Amino acid sequence: MPLISEIDFGTPASRSEKMVTLTIDGNEITVPEGTSIMRASMEAGIEVPKLCATDMMDSFGSCRLCLVEIEGRAGMPASCTTPVAPGMNVSTQTPRLKDVRRGVMELYISDHPLDCLTCAANGDCELQDMAGAVGLRDVRYGYDGANHVKARDNGGINVNWAPKDESNPYFTFDPAKCIVCSRCVRACEEVQGTFALTIEGRGFDSRVSAGMHENFLESECVSCGACVQACPTATLTEKSVIDIGQPEHSVVTTCAYCGVGCSFKAEMRGEELVRMVPWKDGQANRGHSCVKGRFAYGYSTHKERILNPMIREKISDPWREVTWEEALAHTAAEFRRIQYQHGRDSVGGITSSRCTNEETYLVQKLVRAGFGNNNVDTCARVCHSPTGYGLGATFGTSAGTQNFDSVEHTDVVMIIGANPTDGHPVFASRLKKRLRGSAGKEGAKLIVIDPRRIDMVSSPHVKASHHLPLRPGTNVAVVTSLAHVIVTEGLYDEKFIRERCDWSEFEDWAAFVAEPHHSPEAVEKLSGVPAEEIRGAARLFATGGNGSIYYGLGVTEHSQGSTTVMAIANLAMATGNIGRPGVGVNPLRGQNNVQGSCDMGSFPHELPGYRHVSDDATRDIFEKLWGVTISNEPGLRIPNMLDAAVDGSFKGIYIQGEDILQSDPDTKHVSAGLAAMECVVVQDLFLNETANYAHVFLPGSTFLEKDGTFTNAERRINRVRKVMTPRNGYADWEVTQKLAQAMGLNWNYGHPSQIMDEIAATTPSFAMVSYDYLEKMGSVQWPCNEKAPLGSPIMHVNGFVRGKGKFIRTEYVATDEKTGPRFPLLLTTGRILSQYNVGAQTRRTDNVVWHEEDRLEIHPNDAEMRGVRDGDWVKLMSRSGDTTLRALITERVAPGVVYTTFHHPTTQANVITTDFSDWATNCPEYKVTAVQVSPSNGPSQWQVDYDEQARQSRRIAGKMEAAE
């Protein structure tokens, strides 16, 4: 199994449809107009030497190695910056070119360390390769004189030399090895869009600098790895490569963090992971990455990972390590006992959005076929369940409409309740590139609707045309007010609506949104957003060309989450922004397989493929295949399971890869529900917070240790490939199968591909999906069936899945969570770039250097009124509970609004959140909690008690205490 090599064509591909024929070294070749000579040569199999060029970025023309000669033209132009022309006759290798290239390379090598044998890039260095390619055998200039290589020169200090920067936890920067090709600077600008790097000085004094001559850790660098990937020498090198050495084989797999679903090459030495390199053929990420996917994989070998099954009688007892056989037999016996004593509906399960489609499918199958009920739910309950309801009602399918490539064709982008640079950074980079524009193409316009001034509002070379900093909880009012402007000013797309939607429903909806109380002036009083900003945003979206909407948990995690999703769908239909590239309604899914967990039937009312359990025909498919009878009654949602547990009727639960104690709202209610159960089974990598209340712990496997598929936010089904043996002994699907077998089910899957075959046989939208097909296609977007054999990058092209698009009235109803004298501020929550979800994985990596604790963002005015200074400990109190954390004074939040993340269990932000939820789906209202903030001297009593209970719960008999 060799290293997977990728061809670097030197410059990006041209998108022109017009073709040009030329001759290169006697070979006739036809390429799209606008293609560079360098790329055309590479496509003909002729590699022109290069150092500053790479196909991830626009041509630059600085290294002077890629010179060519063109018949009839004077001089030697750079092949990377010279486009092809009809009839052109190019020579890439002549005596004159050879001499010039050797001379250029001599200059590079004369100011470069000659430590190739001990250099970490030995065997993976483009400078080394190019020296060989041009036939360099000697350096006539010698190595004396001014240089950047030696710390001391002629006995004195060399002012041109700079020390190695090792501040970043994942890579080093060695200026002595830099050839100033600018590839890292351009990658930061063109690929990532952060503009954290620059070239300081001129001529011989030129050097790469992070920010204003800062070290990498303290600069604006976001550690995406684009600069490391671009570097042609050892100047920027992964510390893992320095420690382990060069990899010897690689496997393409899919990242297990956010819903972007980036493809990576896992580069290995034996079973040791050397590095993760973004795969250029990955259709979701196109060769880019973020700090989590690129570097934060160390949790897989962290010392706190649990590798052996454990059981205990009571949650106050220490854990006892047992064999897999004993753990599974004990679990099966307990579930059978509970059902015998308390009834068939007394147990249930929760599927994981971090596990594969195949593993999720098996958990819901275990609940329905083994437990005999529909008591199965997933983390989408607390994040994007309103997306499923709202888009299902309006469009007929419960997923986003576009692929990520679609953003390259958009003209106006509306971001609602999402923070792409932190939550979906690779997509954010692609979005920022479109907003900046390119040669010959003006940048897209941006509208941001968010209580906070997120980075997308204003960042280098990106500025929102409109920022609507609405009061938390007023989403429906603001989106409906946008529709009011579009309707009353006649900006809607009548042709699209008449052809694609129900015209009578549109007329009813249009009359509704045109009512005076939906006007921007009226809504300003509710939302705090100036009426002219609402009007300006509405006009821009309706008239600016292709309009696309991207939204996140700031839309769904409200008591009117489903209503807001429907309001967004109304807006897209009214403006005709559905069914083609550059438009659409796009939920930015939070976890790597939250879309897939929903697709696989993880909701208590739906079987795989979003088909209701009450549908006789659908049940018949699964009943015949599984040999069981499936209940036609929906089961319990997660909040209902907890309520029933407190009431005494729900006694056992199997939780695969979810930490509901930290992630779900009203922590005290969650803990009360778990404490009331007789058998809580947690399957995970670490003793997470939920495991404090568990009776059985089944160790899980990481994405590196299993085969399967993930489905990302654009409905893309991507392969996950095993690169190492599971350290716990089994992949998660095998654990679920063994539990099913212990409960008497005759399951005999030999490989996850067989599970996918069953999914395809029972689920119309997956009908043509198989591992063989994914190997052939790379990835596909469902629906993938006879009607769409190549998959469906864009949905609703010729009509909506439901037939006619449905306009639905969206009346604003204020949340029951009110501010008042006791709780005058509104708390909203979210994520930060370096951390992921509850932090169980990222907190066990070096990402903690950027976010070692949750902080409370508070506006300077609110802080001053309370005597709070930056960094002070503050008490955050709501009607549900209180916690303490340190204050971060910032104008990113508006007066009256505070914000925090939920990545650290020591804070337990969800002890603050309430049990209010979305009217249709029970999705919790995380984004609106009335709170008070006051100075504090330290942890709250609840935090002290919680910490002690957690410490006691994590004891393992015969071992030192296992820390969370």
Coordinates of C-alpha atoms in Angstrom, one line a residue, residues 380 431 442 737 739 745 793 853 873 900 952:
A380 CA -30.2 16.1 15.8
L431 CA -17.3 31.5 1.0
E442 CA -16.9 40.9 -8.8
Q737 CA -23.9 -6.4 16.5
L739 CA -25.0 -6.8 21.7
L745 CA -30.9 -11.5 17.2
P793 CA -25.6 17.9 -6.2
E853 CA -11.7 27.4 29.2
W873 CA -14.7 35.5 37.6
T900 CA -20.5 31.7 25.9
Q952 CA -16.1 9.6 42.5

